[in-house]
PDB file of C-alpha atoms in Angstrom:
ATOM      1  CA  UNK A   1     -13.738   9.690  16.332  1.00 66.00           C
ATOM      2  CA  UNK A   2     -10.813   9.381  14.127  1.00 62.00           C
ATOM      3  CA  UNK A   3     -11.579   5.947  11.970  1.00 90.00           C
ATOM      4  CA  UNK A   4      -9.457   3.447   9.250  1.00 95.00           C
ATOM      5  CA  UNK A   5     -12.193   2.446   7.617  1.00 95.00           C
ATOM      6  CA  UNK A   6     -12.577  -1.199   4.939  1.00 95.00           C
ATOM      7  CA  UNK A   7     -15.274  -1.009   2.122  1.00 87.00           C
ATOM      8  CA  UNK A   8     -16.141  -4.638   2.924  1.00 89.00           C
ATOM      9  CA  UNK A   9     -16.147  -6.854   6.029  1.00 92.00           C
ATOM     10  CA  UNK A  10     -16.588 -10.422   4.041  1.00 95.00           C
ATOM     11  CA  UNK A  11     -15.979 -10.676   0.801  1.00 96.00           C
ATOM     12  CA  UNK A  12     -16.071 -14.030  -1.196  1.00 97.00           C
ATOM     13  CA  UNK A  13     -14.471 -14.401  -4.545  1.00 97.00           C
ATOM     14  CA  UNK A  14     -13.929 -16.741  -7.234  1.00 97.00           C
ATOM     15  CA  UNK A  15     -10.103 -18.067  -7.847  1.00 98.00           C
ATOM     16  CA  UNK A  16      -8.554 -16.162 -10.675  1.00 97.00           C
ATOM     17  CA  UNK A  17     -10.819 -13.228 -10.217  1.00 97.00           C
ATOM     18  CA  UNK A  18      -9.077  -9.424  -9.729  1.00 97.00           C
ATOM     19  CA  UNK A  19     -10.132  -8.155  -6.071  1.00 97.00           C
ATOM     20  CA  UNK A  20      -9.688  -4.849  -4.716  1.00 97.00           C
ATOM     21  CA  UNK A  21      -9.731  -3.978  -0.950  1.00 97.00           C
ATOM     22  CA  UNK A  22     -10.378  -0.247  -0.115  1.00 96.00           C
ATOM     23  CA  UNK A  23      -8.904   1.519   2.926  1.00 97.00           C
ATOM     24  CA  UNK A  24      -9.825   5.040   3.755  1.00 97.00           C
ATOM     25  CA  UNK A  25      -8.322   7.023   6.774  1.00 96.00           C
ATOM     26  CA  UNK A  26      -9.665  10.251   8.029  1.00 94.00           C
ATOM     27  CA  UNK A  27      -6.896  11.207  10.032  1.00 89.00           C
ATOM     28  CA  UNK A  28      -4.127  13.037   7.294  1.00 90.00           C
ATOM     29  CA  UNK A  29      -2.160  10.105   8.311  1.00 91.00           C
ATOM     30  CA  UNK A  30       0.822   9.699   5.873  1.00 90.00           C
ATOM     31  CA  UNK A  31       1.982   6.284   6.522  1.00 92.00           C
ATOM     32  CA  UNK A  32      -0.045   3.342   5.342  1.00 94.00           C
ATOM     33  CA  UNK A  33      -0.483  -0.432   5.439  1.00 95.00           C
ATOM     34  CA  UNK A  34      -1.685  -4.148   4.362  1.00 97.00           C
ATOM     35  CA  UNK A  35      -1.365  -7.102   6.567  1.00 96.00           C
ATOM     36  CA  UNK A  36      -3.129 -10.133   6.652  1.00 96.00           C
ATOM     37  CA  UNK A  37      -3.647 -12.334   9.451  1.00 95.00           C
ATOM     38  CA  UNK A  38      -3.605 -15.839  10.277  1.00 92.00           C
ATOM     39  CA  UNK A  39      -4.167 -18.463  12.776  1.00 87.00           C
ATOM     40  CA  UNK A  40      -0.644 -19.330  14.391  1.00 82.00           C
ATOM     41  CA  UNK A  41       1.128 -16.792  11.843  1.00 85.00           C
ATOM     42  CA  UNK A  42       0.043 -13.490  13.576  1.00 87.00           C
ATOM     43  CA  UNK A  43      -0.023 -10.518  11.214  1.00 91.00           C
ATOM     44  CA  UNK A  44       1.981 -10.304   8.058  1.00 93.00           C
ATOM     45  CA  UNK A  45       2.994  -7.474   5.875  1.00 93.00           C
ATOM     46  CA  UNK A  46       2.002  -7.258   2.750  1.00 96.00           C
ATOM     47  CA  UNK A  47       3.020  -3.826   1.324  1.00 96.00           C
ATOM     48  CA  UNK A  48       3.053  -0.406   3.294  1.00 94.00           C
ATOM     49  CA  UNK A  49       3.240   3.571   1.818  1.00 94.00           C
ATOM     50  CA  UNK A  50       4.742   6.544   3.620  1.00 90.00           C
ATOM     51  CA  UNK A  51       3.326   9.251   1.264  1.00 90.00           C
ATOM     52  CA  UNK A  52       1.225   9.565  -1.860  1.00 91.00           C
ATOM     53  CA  UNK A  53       2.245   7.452  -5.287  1.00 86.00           C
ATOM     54  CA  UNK A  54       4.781   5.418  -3.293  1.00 89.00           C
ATOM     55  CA  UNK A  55       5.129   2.050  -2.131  1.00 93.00           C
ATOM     56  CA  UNK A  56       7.048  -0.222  -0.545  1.00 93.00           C
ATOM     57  CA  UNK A  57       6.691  -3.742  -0.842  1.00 95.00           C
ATOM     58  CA  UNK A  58       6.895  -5.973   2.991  1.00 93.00           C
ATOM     59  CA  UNK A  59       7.370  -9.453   3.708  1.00 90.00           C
ATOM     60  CA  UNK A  60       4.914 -11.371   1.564  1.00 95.00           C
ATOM     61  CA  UNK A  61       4.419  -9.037  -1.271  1.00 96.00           C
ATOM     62  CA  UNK A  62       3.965 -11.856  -4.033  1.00 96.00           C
ATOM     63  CA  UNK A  63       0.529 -12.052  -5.946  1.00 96.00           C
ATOM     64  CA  UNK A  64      -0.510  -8.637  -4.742  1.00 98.00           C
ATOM     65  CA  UNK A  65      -0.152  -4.650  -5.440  1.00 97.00           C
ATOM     66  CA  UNK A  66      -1.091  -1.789  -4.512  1.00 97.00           C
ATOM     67  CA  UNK A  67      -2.168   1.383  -5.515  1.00 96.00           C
ATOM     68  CA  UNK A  68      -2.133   5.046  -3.134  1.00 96.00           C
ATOM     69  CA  UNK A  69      -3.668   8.196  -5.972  1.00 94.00           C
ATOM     70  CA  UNK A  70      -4.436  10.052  -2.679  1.00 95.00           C
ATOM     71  CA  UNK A  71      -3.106  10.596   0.799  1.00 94.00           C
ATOM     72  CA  UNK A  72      -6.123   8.661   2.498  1.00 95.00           C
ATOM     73  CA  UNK A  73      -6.809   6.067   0.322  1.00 96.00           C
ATOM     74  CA  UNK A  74      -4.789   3.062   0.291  1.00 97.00           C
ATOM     75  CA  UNK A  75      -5.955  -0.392  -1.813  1.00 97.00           C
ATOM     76  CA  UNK A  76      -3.984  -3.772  -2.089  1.00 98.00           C
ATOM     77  CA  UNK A  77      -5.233  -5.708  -5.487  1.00 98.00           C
ATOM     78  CA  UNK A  78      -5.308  -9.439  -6.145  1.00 97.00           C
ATOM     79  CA  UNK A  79      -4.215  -9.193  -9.247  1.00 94.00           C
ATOM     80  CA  UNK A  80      -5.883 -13.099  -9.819  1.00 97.00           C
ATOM     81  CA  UNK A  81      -6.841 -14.227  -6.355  1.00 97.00           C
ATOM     82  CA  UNK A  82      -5.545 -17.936  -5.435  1.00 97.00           C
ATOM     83  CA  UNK A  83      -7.382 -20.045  -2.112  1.00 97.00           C
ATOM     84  CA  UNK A  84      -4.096 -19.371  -0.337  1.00 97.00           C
ATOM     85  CA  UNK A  85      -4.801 -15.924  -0.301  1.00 98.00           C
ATOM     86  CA  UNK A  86      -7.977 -16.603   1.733  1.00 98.00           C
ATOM     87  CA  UNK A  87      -7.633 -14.729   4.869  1.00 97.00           C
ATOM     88  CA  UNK A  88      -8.260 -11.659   7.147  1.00 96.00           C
ATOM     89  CA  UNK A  89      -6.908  -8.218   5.952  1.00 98.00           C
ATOM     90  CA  UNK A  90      -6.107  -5.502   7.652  1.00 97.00           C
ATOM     91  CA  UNK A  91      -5.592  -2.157   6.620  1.00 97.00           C
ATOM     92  CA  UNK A  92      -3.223   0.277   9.226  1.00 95.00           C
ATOM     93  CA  UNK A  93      -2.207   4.298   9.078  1.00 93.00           C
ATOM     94  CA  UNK A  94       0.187   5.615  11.176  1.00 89.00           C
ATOM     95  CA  UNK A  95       1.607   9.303  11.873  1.00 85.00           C
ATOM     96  CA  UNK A  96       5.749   9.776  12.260  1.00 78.00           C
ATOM     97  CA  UNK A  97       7.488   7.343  14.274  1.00 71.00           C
ATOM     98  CA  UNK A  98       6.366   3.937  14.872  1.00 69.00           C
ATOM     99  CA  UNK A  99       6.171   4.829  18.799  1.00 70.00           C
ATOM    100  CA  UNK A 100       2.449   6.936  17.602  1.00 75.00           C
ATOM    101  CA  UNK A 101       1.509   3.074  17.265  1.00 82.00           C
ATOM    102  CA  UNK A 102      -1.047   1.953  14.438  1.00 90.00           C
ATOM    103  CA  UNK A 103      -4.695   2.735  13.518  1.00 92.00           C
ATOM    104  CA  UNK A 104      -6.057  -0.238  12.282  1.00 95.00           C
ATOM    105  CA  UNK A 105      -9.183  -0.877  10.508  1.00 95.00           C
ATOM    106  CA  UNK A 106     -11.896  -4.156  11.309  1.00 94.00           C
ATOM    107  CA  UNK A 107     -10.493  -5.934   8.492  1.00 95.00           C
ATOM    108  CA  UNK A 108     -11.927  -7.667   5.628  1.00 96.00           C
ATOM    109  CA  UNK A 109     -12.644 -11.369   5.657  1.00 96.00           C
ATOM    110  CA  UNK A 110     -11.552 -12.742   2.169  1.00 97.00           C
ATOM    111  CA  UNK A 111     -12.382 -16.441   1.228  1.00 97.00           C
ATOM    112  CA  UNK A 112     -11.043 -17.265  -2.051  1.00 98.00           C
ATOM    113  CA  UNK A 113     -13.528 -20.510  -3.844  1.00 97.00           C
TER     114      UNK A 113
ATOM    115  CA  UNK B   1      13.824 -18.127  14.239  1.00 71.00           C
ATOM    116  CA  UNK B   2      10.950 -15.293  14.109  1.00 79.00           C
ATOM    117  CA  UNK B   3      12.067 -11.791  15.609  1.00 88.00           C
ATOM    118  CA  UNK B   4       8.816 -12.217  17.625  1.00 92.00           C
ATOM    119  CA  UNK B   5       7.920 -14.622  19.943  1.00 93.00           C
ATOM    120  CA  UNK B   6       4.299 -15.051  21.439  1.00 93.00           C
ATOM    121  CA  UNK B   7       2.690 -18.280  23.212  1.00 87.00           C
ATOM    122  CA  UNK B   8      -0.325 -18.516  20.846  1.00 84.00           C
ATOM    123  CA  UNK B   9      -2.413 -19.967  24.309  1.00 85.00           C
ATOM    124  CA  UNK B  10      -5.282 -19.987  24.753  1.00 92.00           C
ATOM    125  CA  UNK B  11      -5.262 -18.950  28.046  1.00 95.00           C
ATOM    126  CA  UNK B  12      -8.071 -19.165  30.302  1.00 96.00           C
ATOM    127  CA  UNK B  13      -8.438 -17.924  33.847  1.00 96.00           C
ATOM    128  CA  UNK B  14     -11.100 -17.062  36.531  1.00 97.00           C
ATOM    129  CA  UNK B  15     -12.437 -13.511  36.357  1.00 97.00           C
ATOM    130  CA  UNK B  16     -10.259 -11.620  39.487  1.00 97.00           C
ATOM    131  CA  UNK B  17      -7.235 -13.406  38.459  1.00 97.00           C
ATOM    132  CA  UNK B  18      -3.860 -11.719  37.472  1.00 97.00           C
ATOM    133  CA  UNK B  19      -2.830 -12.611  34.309  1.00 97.00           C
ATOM    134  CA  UNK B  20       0.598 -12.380  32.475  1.00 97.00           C
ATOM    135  CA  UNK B  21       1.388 -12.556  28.968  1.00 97.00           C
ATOM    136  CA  UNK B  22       4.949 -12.090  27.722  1.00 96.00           C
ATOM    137  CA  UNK B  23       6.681 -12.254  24.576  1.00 96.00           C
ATOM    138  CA  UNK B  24      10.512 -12.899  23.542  1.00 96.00           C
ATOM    139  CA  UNK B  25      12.761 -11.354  20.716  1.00 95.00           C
ATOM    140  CA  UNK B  26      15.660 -11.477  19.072  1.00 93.00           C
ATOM    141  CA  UNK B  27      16.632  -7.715  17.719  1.00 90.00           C
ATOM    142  CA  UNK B  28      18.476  -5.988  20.237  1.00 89.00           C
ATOM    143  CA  UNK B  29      17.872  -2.790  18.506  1.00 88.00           C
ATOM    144  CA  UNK B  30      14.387  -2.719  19.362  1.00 90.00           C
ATOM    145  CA  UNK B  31      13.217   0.604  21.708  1.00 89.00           C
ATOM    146  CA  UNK B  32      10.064   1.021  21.552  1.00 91.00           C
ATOM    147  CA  UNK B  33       7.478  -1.875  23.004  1.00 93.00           C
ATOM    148  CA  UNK B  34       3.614  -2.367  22.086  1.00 94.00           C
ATOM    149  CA  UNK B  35       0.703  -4.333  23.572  1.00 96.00           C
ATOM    150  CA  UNK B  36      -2.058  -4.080  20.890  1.00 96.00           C
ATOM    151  CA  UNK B  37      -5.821  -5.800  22.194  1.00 97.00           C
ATOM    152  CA  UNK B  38      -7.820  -7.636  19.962  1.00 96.00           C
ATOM    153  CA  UNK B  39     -11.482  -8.229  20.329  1.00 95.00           C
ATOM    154  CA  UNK B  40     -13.244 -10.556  17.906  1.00 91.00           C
ATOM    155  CA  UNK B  41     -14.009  -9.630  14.667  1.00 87.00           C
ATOM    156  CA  UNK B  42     -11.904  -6.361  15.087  1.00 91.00           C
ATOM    157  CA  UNK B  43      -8.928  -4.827  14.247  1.00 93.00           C
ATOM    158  CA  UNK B  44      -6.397  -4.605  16.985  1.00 95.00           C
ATOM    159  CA  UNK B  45      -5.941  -1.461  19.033  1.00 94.00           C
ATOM    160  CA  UNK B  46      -3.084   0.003  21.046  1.00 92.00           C
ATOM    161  CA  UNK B  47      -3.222  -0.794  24.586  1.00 95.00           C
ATOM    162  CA  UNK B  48      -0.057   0.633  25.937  1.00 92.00           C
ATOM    163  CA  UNK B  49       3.558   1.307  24.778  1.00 89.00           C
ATOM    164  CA  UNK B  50       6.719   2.417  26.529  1.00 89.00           C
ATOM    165  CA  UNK B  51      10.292   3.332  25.526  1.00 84.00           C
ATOM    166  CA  UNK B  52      13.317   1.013  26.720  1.00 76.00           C
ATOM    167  CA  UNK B  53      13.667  -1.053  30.091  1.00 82.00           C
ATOM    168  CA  UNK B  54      11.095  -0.526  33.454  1.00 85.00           C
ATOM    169  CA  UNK B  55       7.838  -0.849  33.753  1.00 91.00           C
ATOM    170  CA  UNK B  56       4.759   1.169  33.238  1.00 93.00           C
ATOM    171  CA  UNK B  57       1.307   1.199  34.701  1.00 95.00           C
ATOM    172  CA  UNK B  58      -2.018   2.200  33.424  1.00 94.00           C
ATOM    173  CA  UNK B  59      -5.029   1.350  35.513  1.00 96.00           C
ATOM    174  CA  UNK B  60      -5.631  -2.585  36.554  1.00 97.00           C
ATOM    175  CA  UNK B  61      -2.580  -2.827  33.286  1.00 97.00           C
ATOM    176  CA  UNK B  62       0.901  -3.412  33.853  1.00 97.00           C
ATOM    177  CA  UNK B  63       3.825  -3.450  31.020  1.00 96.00           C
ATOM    178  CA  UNK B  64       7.090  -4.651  31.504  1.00 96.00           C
ATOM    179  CA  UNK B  65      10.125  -4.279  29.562  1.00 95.00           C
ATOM    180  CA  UNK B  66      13.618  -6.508  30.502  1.00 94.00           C
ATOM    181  CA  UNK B  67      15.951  -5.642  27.749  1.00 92.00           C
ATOM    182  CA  UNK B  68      18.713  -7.407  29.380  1.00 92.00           C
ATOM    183  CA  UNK B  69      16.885 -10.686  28.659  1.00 93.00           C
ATOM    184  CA  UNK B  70      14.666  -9.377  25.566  1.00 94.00           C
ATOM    185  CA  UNK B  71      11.552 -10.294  27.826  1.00 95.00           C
ATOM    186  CA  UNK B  72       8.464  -7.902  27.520  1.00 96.00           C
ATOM    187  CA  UNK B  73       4.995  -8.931  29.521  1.00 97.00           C
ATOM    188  CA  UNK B  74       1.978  -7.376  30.471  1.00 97.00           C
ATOM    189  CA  UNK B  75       0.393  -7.813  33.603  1.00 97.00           C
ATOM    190  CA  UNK B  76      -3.467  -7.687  34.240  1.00 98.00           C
ATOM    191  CA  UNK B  77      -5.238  -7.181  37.464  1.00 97.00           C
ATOM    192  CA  UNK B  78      -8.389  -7.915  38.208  1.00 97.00           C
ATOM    193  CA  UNK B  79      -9.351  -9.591  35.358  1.00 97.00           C
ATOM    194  CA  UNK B  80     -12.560  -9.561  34.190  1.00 97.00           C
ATOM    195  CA  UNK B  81     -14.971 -10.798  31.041  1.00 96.00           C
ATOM    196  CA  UNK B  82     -14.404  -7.698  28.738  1.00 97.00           C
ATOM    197  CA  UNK B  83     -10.406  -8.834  29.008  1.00 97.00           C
ATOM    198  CA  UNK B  84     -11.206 -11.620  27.171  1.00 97.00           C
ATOM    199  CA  UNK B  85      -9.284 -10.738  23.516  1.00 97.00           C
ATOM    200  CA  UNK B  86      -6.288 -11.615  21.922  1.00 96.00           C
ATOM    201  CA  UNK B  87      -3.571  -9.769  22.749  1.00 97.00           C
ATOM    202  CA  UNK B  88      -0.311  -8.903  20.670  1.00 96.00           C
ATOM    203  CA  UNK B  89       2.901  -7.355  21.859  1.00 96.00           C
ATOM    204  CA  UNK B  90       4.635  -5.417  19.487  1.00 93.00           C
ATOM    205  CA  UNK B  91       7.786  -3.454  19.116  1.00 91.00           C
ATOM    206  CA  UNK B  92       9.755  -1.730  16.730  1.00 88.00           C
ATOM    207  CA  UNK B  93      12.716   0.596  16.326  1.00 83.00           C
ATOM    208  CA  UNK B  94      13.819   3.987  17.222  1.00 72.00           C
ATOM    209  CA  UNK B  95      14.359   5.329  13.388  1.00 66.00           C
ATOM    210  CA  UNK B  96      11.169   7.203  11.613  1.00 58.00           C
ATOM    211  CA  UNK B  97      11.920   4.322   9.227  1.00 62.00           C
ATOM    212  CA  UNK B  98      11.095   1.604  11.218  1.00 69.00           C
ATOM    213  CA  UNK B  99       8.449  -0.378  11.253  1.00 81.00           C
ATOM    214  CA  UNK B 100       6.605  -2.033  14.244  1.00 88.00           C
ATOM    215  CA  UNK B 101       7.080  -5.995  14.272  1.00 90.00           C
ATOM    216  CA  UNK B 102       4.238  -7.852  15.617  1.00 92.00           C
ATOM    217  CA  UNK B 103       4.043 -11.342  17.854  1.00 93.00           C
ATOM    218  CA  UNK B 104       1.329 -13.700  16.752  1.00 92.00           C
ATOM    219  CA  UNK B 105      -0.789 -12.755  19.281  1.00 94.00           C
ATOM    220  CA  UNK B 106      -2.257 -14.609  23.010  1.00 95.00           C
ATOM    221  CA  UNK B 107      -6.043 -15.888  23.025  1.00 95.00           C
ATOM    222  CA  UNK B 108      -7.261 -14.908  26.750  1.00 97.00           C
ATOM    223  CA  UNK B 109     -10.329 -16.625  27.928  1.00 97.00           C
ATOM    224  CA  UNK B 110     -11.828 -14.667  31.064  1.00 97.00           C
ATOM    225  CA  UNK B 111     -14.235 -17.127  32.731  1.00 96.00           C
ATOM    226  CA  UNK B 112     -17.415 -15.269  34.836  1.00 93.00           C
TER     227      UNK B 112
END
């Protein structure tokens, strides 16, 4: 079963603290991407890569990064994480055209204290 | 004004009920069209998708497309408990570029 898979499910963190959320994809996919989602603002997108070592930043870029060394690994960095960046993330791959829809993975559950 | 529109709900209906969701937009050069189910706790998943105006049909699901009035819906029959998710419509162009805009997504309550 082909799989998008997040290192953590909840993750609590401390506000200024670096975080790193890991996204792996198993299925050669060359398009990748962060949202986050929440209540009443659906999902937003944070930064997205169609192939290795490049990146594209999407609508709400600001306070993060990312970083894509190899075709199935895709991580978005809080570079010093803030309480508004409390949230659910969601990593997505994709194959060609948008019409091949999304693969997304279960998310992580961020709270920022 | 958000490319997307989606009633946030929540909607609740009896089990055996037909329900209808439907989202608006605003970017004519939309073709392609996306519902995407979400259970809790889990990333969505693609439900069905379908190119331009008409409708298409897959089991007790029904997705509809009105370009003429930017209206998309999907149509369940037969509702039942499992249904009960939120569901997002999504759509995006026809370039390899583009990338797929998502509504905010329809809590739907199935009630045994």
């Amino acid at each position: 079963d082909v799989k998008v898979t997040q290192s953590s499910r909840y993750l609590v963190k401390r506000t200024g603290e670096k975080v790193f959320l890991e996204c792996v994809q198993d299925m050669d996919h060359e398009n990748m991407f962060w949202y986050r989602q929440d209540p009443g603002l659906g999902l937003r997108l944070i930064y997205f890569s169609y192939d290795v070592k490049m990146k594209e930043k999407g609508d709400i870029p600001e306070g993060y990064s990312v970083s894509r060394e190899k075709k199935e690994r895709f991580s978005l960095i809080l570079e010093s994480a803030s309480t508004n960046q409390t949230s659910m993330y969601l990593c997505a791959s994709s194959f060609g055209q948008s019409i091949n829809g999304y693969t997304f993975g279960s998310g992580t559950r961020l709270t920022v204290v | 004004q958000k490319e997307v529109e989606q009633d946030p709900g929540p909607l609740s209906v009896p089990e055996g009920a037909i329900v209808s969701l439907n989202c608006t937009y605003s970017n004519s050069a939309f073709q392609y069209f996306m519902w995407y189910r979400q259970y809790s706790r889990k990333g969505p998943e693609l439900l069905m998708y379908t190119y331009s105006s008409g409708n298409k049909e897959d089991g007790r699901f029904t997705a509809q497309v009105d370009k003429s009035s930017k209206y998309i819906s999907l149509f369940i029959r037969d509702s039942q408990p499992s249904d009960s998710a939120t569901y997002l419509c999504a759509m995006s162009g026809y370039s390899s570029a583009s990338k797929i805009i998502f509504g905010s997504g329809t809590r739907l309550s199935i009630r045994p």
